[in-house]
Amino acid sequence: MSRTISRFSRLIIACSMFTGFILSSQPTRAAGTGAQDIPTIHAILTSPPNVPPPTHRSSPAKVIVELEVVEKEMAISEGVKYMFWTFGGTVPGSFIRVRQGDTVEFHLKNNPGNKMPHNIDLHGVTGPGGGAASSFTAPGHESQFTFKALNEGIFVYHCATAPVGMHIANGMYGMILVEPPKGLTPVDHEYYVMQGDFYTSGKYREKGLQPFDMEKAIDERPSYVLFNGAEGSLTGEKALTAKTDQKIRIFIGNGGPNLVSSFHIIGTIFDKVRYEGGSNFQKNVQTTLIPSGGAAVVEFKTPVPGSYVMVDHSIFRAFNKGALAILKVDGPAKKDIYSGKELDSVYLGDRAQANLGAVSIASKAAEQGTLTIQDQINAGAQLFAGTCSVCHQTNGAGLPGVFPPLAGSTFLNANPQRAIGILLHGLTGKINVNGNEFDSVMPSMSQLNDDEVANILTYVLNSWNNKGARISASDVKAERAKSVTAAPAGH
Ligand SMILES: [Cu+2]
């Protein structure tokens, strides 16, 4: 689970491992720089969620930054691909760390395999365009410009090549930290997280390679709102980690292009927030606002172990567009502070799973035309856990008088195909299940795609003494095609 670090910094790490140094770059004397003979240093760049080590310097240096723009296809969600444009091969781009007073010699390279010209506007630069005009670079070329880091703070950088919104929407943003002269106070963990909104022509989680949708972007109707560029980039095995009582610092940015983030970590209170990335801080904060093209530094620790869910508290974005990440804190229970009984699954939904392995196996098999009923059942089991079990319970038994049982359900087994309509349109009114009357409301689950509905129902129909039918994605498609205004399944 080693996280990828840019080629350049891997080299540095390799060197420092051999020489036994901690991660820090080797200063050399700059030849002939005139009056000020300051050391020249190659910046260590890291991929998210990693942050380069502190500069540990008490005086300014000349810092060389080499950043390569790479256009590449990556997963934006399970079974969903997107052509990202990146600074350093990741979304967000490589993290840069310098010190106030440093002179930064910036090299922007545009990979020869790329199709588009790009440039960079760093919000930490004082000068027109933040570097944009001087860094405009065609594929296969390299630009160089130099700036002095006058102000300390955490700053967003982004591409500013027309159409600017499209370059940012495709993932072209990252952050540069300009340390104050005395550095930041030491902590146990520093992490790098950035939110972004994404506009695919398909709906949320619609499978396959999804093109960018300019109209949705202009209308500010994202299909995804994500931390670190992909759904699940910070959950399961990739969750951020810490131990109880450790000090955690997160550099949290927002690339936009459109949305403002209401950043919150469920179950923690930020001890300190450097709001808007500035030099003042606020104490004891629940939710902090991160403007588009802005950032904050949040610091906290937690004495209580468990999974902490990071969200954009504009909450549909978290549960229906992907803006959800996990911080896993290990350590002994602290019953005096919190009694226990974790409710992760309620918050996480289908993301509570470490990864949706069975779901991706099923979606690959469906693409290749080799989908078996067992693939569907496995995938359906994972999806049921997050989508249906809150009401119908993990064992399908339901709750008396409130949620009808799916286990051995006379209602379900009498007409399995009818259940497709129930999932797509919801169900209200009196029904009789296993001799008991229910008169309640099931909300529409129409956010599920055709494969998901088919797999969930196939799982349900083949579990808990149900009679074993199989539902296909084309059955669901046909049902969805019928007018949505048609009455839901009859009782
Ligand atoms: Cu660009």
CSV table of C-alpha atoms and ligand atoms in Angstrom, one decimal:
chain,number,residue,atom,x,y,z
A,1,MET,CA,0.0,0.0,0.0
A,2,SER,CA,2.9,2.3,-0.6
A,3,ARG,CA,1.6,5.5,-2.1
A,4,THR,CA,3.1,6.7,-5.3
A,5,ILE,CA,5.4,9.6,-4.9
A,6,SER,CA,6.7,11.5,-7.9
A,7,ARG,CA,9.6,10.0,-9.7
A,8,PHE,CA,11.9,12.7,-8.6
A,9,SER,CA,11.2,12.4,-4.9
A,10,ARG,CA,11.4,8.6,-5.1
A,11,LEU,CA,15.0,9.2,-6.2
A,12,ILE,CA,15.6,11.5,-3.2
A,13,ILE,CA,14.0,9.0,-0.8
A,14,ALA,CA,16.1,6.2,-2.3
A,15,CYS,CA,19.3,8.3,-1.8
A,16,SER,CA,18.3,9.3,1.8
A,17,MET,CA,17.6,5.7,2.6
A,18,PHE,CA,21.1,4.7,1.5
A,19,THR,CA,22.8,7.5,3.4
A,20,GLY,CA,20.6,7.1,6.4
A,21,PHE,CA,19.4,10.7,6.4
A,22,ILE,CA,15.9,11.6,7.2
A,23,LEU,CA,13.9,12.8,4.2
A,24,SER,CA,15.6,16.1,3.4
A,25,SER,CA,17.3,17.4,0.4
A,26,GLN,CA,21.0,18.1,0.1
A,27,PRO,CA,21.9,21.8,-0.1
A,28,THR,CA,24.6,22.7,-2.5
A,29,ARG,CA,26.1,26.2,-3.1
A,30,ALA,CA,24.7,28.1,-6.0
A,31,ALA,CA,27.6,29.2,-8.2
A,32,GLY,CA,27.9,32.9,-9.1
A,33,THR,CA,24.6,34.2,-7.7
A,34,GLY,CA,26.3,37.4,-6.7
A,35,ALA,CA,25.9,39.1,-3.4
A,36,GLN,CA,23.7,36.5,-1.7
A,37,ASP,CA,25.3,33.1,-1.8
A,38,ILE,CA,22.3,31.0,-0.8
A,39,PRO,CA,22.1,27.2,-1.1
A,40,THR,CA,20.3,25.6,-4.0
A,41,ILE,CA,17.8,22.8,-3.1
A,42,HIS,CA,15.7,20.5,-5.1
A,43,ALA,CA,12.2,20.4,-3.7
A,44,ILE,CA,10.7,17.1,-2.6
A,45,LEU,CA,7.3,16.7,-4.2
A,46,THR,CA,4.8,14.2,-2.8
A,47,SER,CA,1.6,12.6,-4.1
A,48,PRO,CA,-1.6,12.9,-2.0
A,49,PRO,CA,-2.3,12.2,0.8
A,50,ASN,CA,1.4,12.6,1.6
A,51,VAL,CA,3.1,15.9,2.6
A,52,PRO,CA,6.8,16.6,2.1
A,53,PRO,CA,8.9,16.8,5.4
A,54,PRO,CA,9.5,20.2,7.0
A,55,THR,CA,12.2,22.2,5.4
A,56,HIS,CA,14.0,22.5,8.7
A,57,ARG,CA,15.8,25.6,7.4
A,58,SER,CA,16.5,28.8,9.3
A,59,SER,CA,17.4,30.8,6.2
A,60,PRO,CA,16.1,31.2,2.7
A,61,ALA,CA,17.3,29.0,-0.2
A,62,LYS,CA,16.9,28.8,-3.9
A,63,VAL,CA,14.5,25.9,-4.5
A,64,ILE,CA,14.1,24.1,-7.8
A,65,VAL,CA,10.7,22.7,-8.4
A,66,GLU,CA,10.2,20.3,-11.3
A,67,LEU,CA,6.6,19.4,-12.1
A,68,GLU,CA,5.3,17.5,-15.0
A,69,VAL,CA,1.8,17.7,-16.5
A,70,VAL,CA,0.4,14.3,-17.4
A,71,GLU,CA,-2.9,13.6,-19.1
A,72,LYS,CA,-4.1,10.1,-18.1
A,73,GLU,CA,-7.1,7.9,-17.7
A,74,MET,CA,-7.8,6.8,-14.2
A,75,ALA,CA,-10.7,5.4,-12.2
A,76,ILE,CA,-13.0,8.1,-10.8
A,77,SER,CA,-15.2,5.5,-9.2
A,78,GLU,CA,-15.6,1.7,-9.2
A,79,GLY,CA,-15.8,0.7,-12.9
A,80,VAL,CA,-15.9,4.3,-14.0
A,81,LYS,CA,-12.9,5.8,-15.9
A,82,TYR,CA,-12.2,9.5,-16.6
A,83,MET,CA,-9.4,11.3,-18.6
A,84,PHE,CA,-7.8,13.3,-15.9
A,85,TRP,CA,-5.3,16.1,-16.6
A,86,THR,CA,-2.8,16.1,-13.7
A,87,PHE,CA,0.1,18.0,-12.2
A,88,GLY,CA,2.5,15.1,-11.4
A,89,GLY,CA,0.2,12.2,-12.3
A,90,THR,CA,-2.2,12.6,-9.4
A,91,VAL,CA,-5.3,14.5,-8.5
A,92,PRO,CA,-4.7,16.7,-6.6
A,93,GLY,CA,-1.2,17.4,-8.0
A,94,SER,CA,2.1,17.0,-6.2
A,95,PHE,CA,2.4,18.9,-2.9
A,96,ILE,CA,5.2,21.5,-2.9
A,97,ARG,CA,6.8,22.7,0.3
A,98,VAL,CA,9.0,25.8,0.6
A,99,ARG,CA,9.9,28.4,3.2
A,100,GLN,CA,9.0,32.1,3.3
A,101,GLY,CA,11.8,34.1,1.6
A,102,ASP,CA,12.8,31.2,-0.7
A,103,THR,CA,13.5,31.9,-4.3
A,104,VAL,CA,11.6,29.3,-6.3
A,105,GLU,CA,12.8,28.3,-9.7
A,106,PHE,CA,9.8,26.6,-11.3
A,107,HIS,CA,10.1,24.2,-14.2
A,108,LEU,CA,6.8,23.1,-15.7
A,109,LYS,CA,7.0,20.2,-18.2
A,110,ASN,CA,4.2,19.2,-20.5
A,111,ASN,CA,4.6,15.4,-21.2
A,112,PRO,CA,5.1,14.7,-24.9
A,113,GLY,CA,2.2,12.3,-24.9
A,114,ASN,CA,-0.3,15.0,-23.9
A,115,LYS,CA,-2.7,16.6,-26.2
A,116,MET,CA,-3.2,20.1,-24.6
A,117,PRO,CA,-1.1,23.1,-23.7
A,118,HIS,CA,-1.1,23.8,-19.9
A,119,ASN,CA,0.3,26.4,-17.5
A,120,ILE,CA,0.3,27.0,-13.8
A,121,ASP,CA,-1.1,29.8,-11.6
A,122,LEU,CA,0.2,29.5,-8.0
A,123,HIS,CA,-1.7,31.5,-5.4
A,124,GLY,CA,1.5,31.8,-3.5
A,125,VAL,CA,3.1,33.9,-6.2
A,126,THR,CA,3.2,37.7,-6.2
A,127,GLY,CA,3.1,38.7,-9.8
A,128,PRO,CA,0.5,38.9,-12.7
A,129,GLY,CA,-1.3,35.6,-13.3
A,130,GLY,CA,0.6,33.9,-10.5
A,131,GLY,CA,3.0,32.5,-13.1
A,132,ALA,CA,0.4,31.6,-15.7
A,133,ALA,CA,1.6,33.6,-18.6
A,134,SER,CA,5.3,32.7,-18.1
A,135,SER,CA,4.5,29.0,-17.8
A,136,PHE,CA,2.3,28.4,-20.9
A,137,THR,CA,3.7,25.2,-22.2
A,138,ALA,CA,2.9,23.1,-25.3
A,139,PRO,CA,3.1,19.2,-25.2
A,140,GLY,CA,6.7,18.1,-25.2
A,141,HIS,CA,8.0,21.4,-24.0
A,142,GLU,CA,9.2,22.9,-20.7
A,143,SER,CA,8.9,26.4,-19.2
A,144,GLN,CA,10.8,28.1,-16.5
A,145,PHE,CA,10.1,31.1,-14.3
A,146,THR,CA,11.3,32.3,-10.9
A,147,PHE,CA,9.4,33.8,-8.0
A,148,LYS,CA,10.1,34.8,-4.4
A,149,ALA,CA,7.8,33.3,-1.8
A,150,LEU,CA,7.0,36.5,0.0
A,151,ASN,CA,4.0,35.4,2.1
A,152,GLU,CA,3.7,32.4,4.3
A,153,GLY,CA,0.6,30.2,4.1
A,154,ILE,CA,-1.0,27.3,2.3
A,155,PHE,CA,-1.9,28.1,-1.3
A,156,VAL,CA,-3.7,26.4,-4.1
A,157,TYR,CA,-2.2,26.2,-7.5
A,158,HIS,CA,-4.1,25.3,-10.7
A,159,CYS,CA,-3.9,25.4,-14.5
A,160,ALA,CA,-5.1,28.6,-16.0
A,161,THR,CA,-5.2,27.6,-19.7
A,162,ALA,CA,-8.4,28.3,-21.6
A,163,PRO,CA,-11.0,27.0,-21.1
A,164,VAL,CA,-9.8,27.4,-17.5
A,165,GLY,CA,-12.8,25.8,-16.0
A,166,MET,CA,-12.3,22.7,-18.0
A,167,HIS,CA,-8.7,22.3,-17.0
A,168,ILE,CA,-9.5,22.6,-13.4
A,169,ALA,CA,-12.5,20.3,-13.7
A,170,ASN,CA,-10.2,17.7,-15.1
A,171,GLY,CA,-8.1,17.7,-12.0
A,172,MET,CA,-5.5,20.4,-12.6
A,173,TYR,CA,-4.9,21.7,-9.1
A,174,GLY,CA,-2.7,21.1,-6.1
A,175,MET,CA,-1.1,23.0,-3.2
A,176,ILE,CA,2.1,24.7,-2.2
A,177,LEU,CA,2.9,25.3,1.5
A,178,VAL,CA,5.1,28.3,2.3
A,179,GLU,CA,6.3,27.7,5.8
A,180,PRO,CA,6.8,30.6,8.1
A,181,PRO,CA,10.5,31.3,8.9
A,182,LYS,CA,10.2,29.3,12.2
A,183,GLY,CA,8.4,26.4,10.6
A,184,LEU,CA,5.1,24.8,11.7
A,185,THR,CA,4.8,23.2,15.1
A,186,PRO,CA,5.6,19.5,15.0
A,187,VAL,CA,2.7,17.0,14.8
A,188,ASP,CA,2.5,13.3,14.4
A,189,HIS,CA,0.9,13.2,11.0
A,190,GLU,CA,0.5,15.7,8.2
A,191,TYR,CA,-1.9,14.8,5.4
A,192,TYR,CA,-2.9,16.4,2.1
A,193,VAL,CA,-6.5,16.3,1.0
A,194,MET,CA,-8.3,18.3,-1.7
A,195,GLN,CA,-11.9,18.4,-2.7
A,196,GLY,CA,-13.0,18.8,-6.3
A,197,ASP,CA,-16.2,18.6,-8.3
A,198,PHE,CA,-16.4,16.6,-11.5
A,199,TYR,CA,-18.8,16.7,-14.4
A,200,THR,CA,-19.3,13.4,-16.4
A,201,SER,CA,-21.8,13.0,-19.1
A,202,GLY,CA,-23.1,9.9,-17.5
A,203,LYS,CA,-24.8,9.8,-14.1
A,204,TYR,CA,-23.0,9.2,-10.8
A,205,ARG,CA,-21.4,5.7,-11.0
A,206,GLU,CA,-22.5,5.1,-14.6
A,207,LYS,CA,-20.0,2.6,-15.8
A,208,GLY,CA,-17.4,3.0,-18.5
A,209,LEU,CA,-15.2,5.8,-19.7
A,210,GLN,CA,-17.0,9.0,-19.0
A,211,PRO,CA,-16.3,12.2,-21.0
A,212,PHE,CA,-16.3,15.7,-19.5
A,213,ASP,CA,-19.7,17.5,-19.7
A,214,MET,CA,-19.3,21.2,-20.3
A,215,GLU,CA,-22.9,22.0,-20.0
A,216,LYS,CA,-23.2,20.4,-16.5
A,217,ALA,CA,-20.0,22.2,-15.5
A,218,ILE,CA,-21.5,25.6,-16.6
A,219,ASP,CA,-24.7,24.8,-14.8
A,220,GLU,CA,-22.7,23.7,-11.7
A,221,ARG,CA,-24.4,20.3,-11.6
A,222,PRO,CA,-21.6,17.9,-10.7
A,223,SER,CA,-22.0,14.2,-11.0
A,224,TYR,CA,-19.1,13.7,-8.5
A,225,VAL,CA,-17.8,15.7,-5.5
A,226,LEU,CA,-14.6,14.0,-4.4
A,227,PHE,CA,-11.7,14.0,-2.0
A,228,ASN,CA,-8.4,13.3,-3.8
A,229,GLY,CA,-9.8,12.7,-7.2
A,230,ALA,CA,-11.6,9.4,-6.9
A,231,GLU,CA,-14.4,7.8,-5.0
A,232,GLY,CA,-12.7,5.6,-2.4
A,233,SER,CA,-9.3,7.2,-2.7
A,234,LEU,CA,-9.3,7.6,1.1
A,235,THR,CA,-11.5,4.7,2.3
A,236,GLY,CA,-10.9,1.1,3.2
A,237,GLU,CA,-7.2,0.2,2.9
A,238,LYS,CA,-6.4,3.7,1.7
A,239,ALA,CA,-7.9,5.4,4.7
A,240,LEU,CA,-5.7,7.9,6.5
A,241,THR,CA,-4.4,6.5,9.8
A,242,ALA,CA,-3.3,7.7,13.2
A,243,LYS,CA,-3.1,6.5,16.8
A,244,THR,CA,-5.2,7.8,19.7
A,245,ASP,CA,-3.9,11.1,21.1
A,246,GLN,CA,-1.6,11.7,18.2
A,247,LYS,CA,-1.6,15.2,16.7
A,248,ILE,CA,-3.0,15.3,13.2
A,249,ARG,CA,-2.7,18.2,10.7
A,250,ILE,CA,-4.6,18.2,7.5
A,251,PHE,CA,-3.9,20.6,4.7
A,252,ILE,CA,-7.3,20.7,3.2
A,253,GLY,CA,-7.8,22.5,-0.1
A,254,ASN,CA,-10.6,22.9,-2.6
A,255,GLY,CA,-9.9,22.9,-6.3
A,256,GLY,CA,-13.5,23.5,-7.3
A,257,PRO,CA,-14.0,24.5,-10.1
A,258,ASN,CA,-17.4,25.5,-8.8
A,259,LEU,CA,-18.4,24.3,-5.3
A,260,VAL,CA,-17.5,25.6,-1.9
A,261,SER,CA,-16.8,22.9,0.7
A,262,SER,CA,-18.3,22.7,4.2
A,263,PHE,CA,-15.5,20.5,5.5
A,264,HIS,CA,-16.3,18.4,8.6
A,265,ILE,CA,-15.0,15.3,10.3
A,266,ILE,CA,-17.8,13.4,11.9
A,267,GLY,CA,-17.0,12.8,15.6
A,268,THR,CA,-14.1,15.3,16.0
A,269,ILE,CA,-13.7,19.0,16.8
A,270,PHE,CA,-10.8,20.8,15.2
A,271,ASP,CA,-8.6,22.2,18.0
A,272,LYS,CA,-7.2,24.7,15.6
A,273,VAL,CA,-8.2,25.9,12.1
A,274,ARG,CA,-6.1,28.2,10.0
A,275,TYR,CA,-9.1,29.3,8.1
A,276,GLU,CA,-8.7,30.4,4.5
A,277,GLY,CA,-5.1,29.2,4.9
A,278,GLY,CA,-4.2,32.5,6.5
A,279,SER,CA,-2.0,33.2,9.5
A,280,ASN,CA,-4.8,33.6,12.1
A,281,PHE,CA,-6.4,30.6,13.7
A,282,GLN,CA,-9.8,29.8,15.2
A,283,LYS,CA,-10.1,27.3,18.0
A,284,ASN,CA,-12.8,24.6,18.6
A,285,VAL,CA,-14.3,24.4,15.2
A,286,GLN,CA,-16.9,21.9,14.0
A,287,THR,CA,-17.1,22.7,10.2
A,288,THR,CA,-14.9,25.0,8.2
A,289,LEU,CA,-15.7,26.6,4.9
A,290,ILE,CA,-13.2,26.1,2.1
A,291,PRO,CA,-13.7,28.3,-0.8
A,292,SER,CA,-13.1,27.2,-4.3
A,293,GLY,CA,-9.4,27.9,-5.0
A,294,GLY,CA,-8.8,28.2,-1.2
A,295,ALA,CA,-7.5,26.0,1.6
A,296,ALA,CA,-7.3,25.7,5.3
A,297,VAL,CA,-5.1,23.9,7.8
A,298,VAL,CA,-7.0,21.9,10.5
A,299,GLU,CA,-5.3,20.4,13.6
A,300,PHE,CA,-6.8,18.0,16.1
A,301,LYS,CA,-6.3,14.9,18.0
A,302,THR,CA,-8.7,12.2,19.2
A,303,PRO,CA,-8.3,10.1,22.3
A,304,VAL,CA,-11.1,7.8,21.1
A,305,PRO,CA,-10.3,5.1,18.6
A,306,GLY,CA,-12.5,4.3,15.6
A,307,SER,CA,-13.3,5.4,12.1
A,308,TYR,CA,-13.8,9.1,11.5
A,309,VAL,CA,-15.7,10.1,8.4
A,310,MET,CA,-14.6,13.2,6.6
A,311,VAL,CA,-17.4,14.8,4.5
A,312,ASP,CA,-18.5,17.9,2.7
A,313,HIS,CA,-21.4,18.6,5.1
A,314,SER,CA,-23.5,19.7,2.1
A,315,ILE,CA,-24.4,16.1,2.8
A,316,PHE,CA,-25.9,14.8,-0.4
A,317,ARG,CA,-22.4,15.3,-1.9
A,318,ALA,CA,-21.0,12.9,0.7
A,319,PHE,CA,-23.5,10.1,0.3
A,320,ASN,CA,-24.6,10.5,-3.3
A,321,LYS,CA,-21.6,12.1,-5.0
A,322,GLY,CA,-18.7,10.5,-3.3
A,323,ALA,CA,-17.3,13.3,-1.0
A,324,LEU,CA,-16.4,11.0,1.8
A,325,ALA,CA,-13.0,9.9,3.3
A,326,ILE,CA,-12.0,8.0,6.4
A,327,LEU,CA,-9.5,8.6,9.1
A,328,LYS,CA,-8.9,5.4,11.1
A,329,VAL,CA,-7.6,5.9,14.6
A,330,ASP,CA,-6.2,2.9,16.5
A,331,GLY,CA,-5.7,2.6,20.2
A,332,PRO,CA,-7.3,1.5,23.4
A,333,ALA,CA,-11.0,2.3,24.0
A,334,LYS,CA,-11.7,5.4,26.2
A,335,LYS,CA,-15.1,4.6,27.6
A,336,ASP,CA,-15.2,7.7,29.9
A,337,ILE,CA,-15.1,9.9,26.8
A,338,TYR,CA,-17.2,7.8,24.5
A,339,SER,CA,-19.2,4.7,25.4
A,340,GLY,CA,-18.6,2.7,22.2
A,341,LYS,CA,-21.0,1.1,19.7
A,342,GLU,CA,-19.8,2.2,16.4
A,343,LEU,CA,-22.3,3.3,13.7
A,344,ASP,CA,-19.9,3.3,10.8
A,345,SER,CA,-22.1,1.4,8.5
A,346,VAL,CA,-25.0,3.8,8.9
A,347,TYR,CA,-22.8,6.7,7.9
A,348,LEU,CA,-20.7,4.9,5.3
A,349,GLY,CA,-23.3,3.1,3.4
A,350,ASP,CA,-21.8,0.9,0.7
A,351,ARG,CA,-18.5,2.6,1.2
A,352,ALA,CA,-18.2,0.8,4.6
A,353,GLN,CA,-16.7,-2.1,2.6
A,354,ALA,CA,-13.0,-2.0,2.3
A,355,ASN,CA,-13.5,-2.0,-1.4
A,356,LEU,CA,-16.2,-3.1,-3.7
A,357,GLY,CA,-14.2,-6.0,-5.1
A,358,ALA,CA,-17.2,-8.2,-6.0
A,359,VAL,CA,-19.0,-5.3,-7.6
A,360,SER,CA,-16.1,-4.6,-9.9
A,361,ILE,CA,-15.7,-8.3,-10.8
A,362,ALA,CA,-19.4,-8.4,-11.7
A,363,SER,CA,-19.1,-5.2,-13.8
A,364,LYS,CA,-16.1,-6.6,-15.7
A,365,ALA,CA,-17.9,-9.9,-16.3
A,366,ALA,CA,-21.0,-8.0,-17.5
A,367,GLU,CA,-18.8,-6.1,-20.0
A,368,GLN,CA,-17.3,-9.3,-21.3
A,369,GLY,CA,-20.7,-11.1,-21.4
A,370,THR,CA,-19.6,-13.8,-18.9
A,371,LEU,CA,-21.7,-12.6,-15.9
A,372,THR,CA,-22.9,-15.6,-13.8
A,373,ILE,CA,-25.7,-15.6,-11.3
A,374,GLN,CA,-23.0,-16.1,-8.6
A,375,ASP,CA,-21.2,-12.9,-9.7
A,376,GLN,CA,-24.5,-11.1,-9.3
A,377,ILE,CA,-25.2,-12.5,-5.9
A,378,ASN,CA,-21.7,-11.6,-4.6
A,379,ALA,CA,-22.0,-8.0,-5.9
A,380,GLY,CA,-25.6,-7.7,-4.7
A,381,ALA,CA,-24.5,-8.8,-1.2
A,382,GLN,CA,-22.0,-5.9,-1.0
A,383,LEU,CA,-24.5,-3.4,-2.3
A,384,PHE,CA,-27.4,-4.6,-0.1
A,385,ALA,CA,-25.2,-4.0,2.9
A,386,GLY,CA,-25.0,-0.3,2.3
A,387,THR,CA,-28.2,0.4,0.6
A,388,CYS,CA,-31.0,-1.7,1.9
A,389,SER,CA,-29.8,-3.2,5.3
A,390,VAL,CA,-30.4,0.0,7.2
A,391,CYS,CA,-34.2,-0.7,6.9
A,392,HIS,CA,-34.6,-4.3,6.0
A,393,GLN,CA,-31.7,-5.4,8.2
A,394,THR,CA,-28.6,-7.4,7.3
A,395,ASN,CA,-30.5,-10.7,7.6
A,396,GLY,CA,-33.5,-9.5,5.6
A,397,ALA,CA,-35.8,-9.9,8.6
A,398,GLY,CA,-37.0,-6.3,8.6
A,399,LEU,CA,-38.4,-4.7,11.8
A,400,PRO,CA,-41.9,-5.6,13.0
A,401,GLY,CA,-44.5,-3.1,12.0
A,402,VAL,CA,-42.0,-0.8,10.3
A,403,PHE,CA,-39.9,-2.5,7.6
A,404,PRO,CA,-41.3,-5.6,6.0
A,405,PRO,CA,-39.1,-8.7,5.9
A,406,LEU,CA,-37.4,-9.7,2.6
A,407,ALA,CA,-36.5,-13.1,4.0
A,408,GLY,CA,-39.1,-15.6,2.8
A,409,SER,CA,-41.3,-12.7,1.8
A,410,THR,CA,-44.6,-14.0,0.3
A,411,PHE,CA,-45.1,-10.5,-1.3
A,412,LEU,CA,-41.7,-10.6,-3.0
A,413,ASN,CA,-41.8,-14.2,-4.1
A,414,ALA,CA,-45.3,-13.8,-5.6
A,415,ASN,CA,-43.9,-11.5,-8.3
A,416,PRO,CA,-40.1,-11.0,-8.3
A,417,GLN,CA,-40.2,-8.8,-11.4
A,418,ARG,CA,-42.5,-6.4,-9.5
A,419,ALA,CA,-39.6,-5.7,-7.1
A,420,ILE,CA,-37.8,-3.8,-9.9
A,421,GLY,CA,-40.5,-1.2,-9.9
A,422,ILE,CA,-40.4,-1.0,-6.1
A,423,LEU,CA,-36.7,-0.1,-6.2
A,424,LEU,CA,-37.0,2.3,-9.0
A,425,HIS,CA,-40.1,4.2,-7.9
A,426,GLY,CA,-40.4,3.4,-4.2
A,427,LEU,CA,-43.5,1.9,-2.5
A,428,THR,CA,-46.3,3.4,-0.4
A,429,GLY,CA,-49.6,2.1,0.9
A,430,LYS,CA,-50.9,-1.0,2.6
A,431,ILE,CA,-49.2,-4.3,1.8
A,432,ASN,CA,-49.3,-7.7,3.4
A,433,VAL,CA,-46.1,-9.6,3.9
A,434,ASN,CA,-46.1,-13.0,5.6
A,435,GLY,CA,-49.5,-12.4,7.1
A,436,ASN,CA,-48.6,-9.0,8.6
A,437,GLU,CA,-49.8,-5.7,7.3
A,438,PHE,CA,-47.4,-2.8,6.6
A,439,ASP,CA,-48.5,0.7,5.7
A,440,SER,CA,-45.4,2.7,5.3
A,441,VAL,CA,-43.1,4.4,2.8
A,442,MET,CA,-40.1,3.0,1.0
A,443,PRO,CA,-38.2,5.8,-0.8
A,444,SER,CA,-37.2,5.4,-4.5
A,445,MET,CA,-33.8,3.9,-5.0
A,446,SER,CA,-33.5,5.3,-8.5
A,447,GLN,CA,-29.9,6.5,-7.9
A,448,LEU,CA,-28.9,2.8,-8.3
A,449,ASN,CA,-27.9,1.9,-11.9
A,450,ASP,CA,-29.4,-1.0,-13.8
A,451,ASP,CA,-26.6,-3.4,-12.9
A,452,GLU,CA,-26.9,-2.5,-9.2
A,453,VAL,CA,-30.6,-3.0,-9.1
A,454,ALA,CA,-30.3,-6.3,-10.9
A,455,ASN,CA,-27.5,-7.6,-8.6
A,456,ILE,CA,-29.2,-6.5,-5.4
A,457,LEU,CA,-32.5,-8.1,-6.3
A,458,THR,CA,-30.8,-11.3,-7.5
A,459,TYR,CA,-29.0,-11.5,-4.2
A,460,VAL,CA,-32.2,-10.9,-2.2
A,461,LEU,CA,-34.1,-13.5,-4.3
A,462,ASN,CA,-31.4,-16.1,-3.7
A,463,SER,CA,-31.0,-15.5,0.0
A,464,TRP,CA,-33.0,-16.3,3.2
A,465,ASN,CA,-35.3,-19.0,1.8
A,466,ASN,CA,-36.5,-16.9,-1.1
A,467,LYS,CA,-37.3,-18.8,-4.3
A,468,GLY,CA,-34.3,-18.0,-6.4
A,469,ALA,CA,-35.1,-15.9,-9.4
A,470,ARG,CA,-32.6,-14.0,-11.4
A,471,ILE,CA,-33.0,-10.3,-12.5
A,472,SER,CA,-31.0,-9.0,-15.4
A,473,ALA,CA,-29.8,-5.4,-16.1
A,474,SER,CA,-32.0,-5.4,-19.3
A,475,ASP,CA,-35.1,-6.2,-17.2
A,476,VAL,CA,-34.3,-3.1,-15.1
A,477,LYS,CA,-33.6,-1.0,-18.2
A,478,ALA,CA,-37.0,-2.0,-19.6
A,479,GLU,CA,-38.7,-1.1,-16.4
A,480,ARG,CA,-36.9,2.3,-16.1
A,481,ALA,CA,-37.9,3.1,-19.7
A,482,LYS,CA,-41.6,2.9,-18.8
A,483,SER,CA,-42.9,6.3,-17.7
A,484,VAL,CA,-41.7,7.2,-14.3
A,485,THR,CA,-45.1,8.7,-13.6
A,486,ALA,CA,-46.7,5.3,-13.9
A,487,ALA,CA,-48.0,4.1,-10.5
A,488,PRO,CA,-45.6,1.8,-8.6
A,489,ALA,CA,-46.2,-1.9,-8.5
A,490,GLY,CA,-49.8,-2.8,-7.5
A,491,HIS,CA,-50.5,-4.2,-4.1
B,1,CU,CU,-4.2,22.6,-18.1
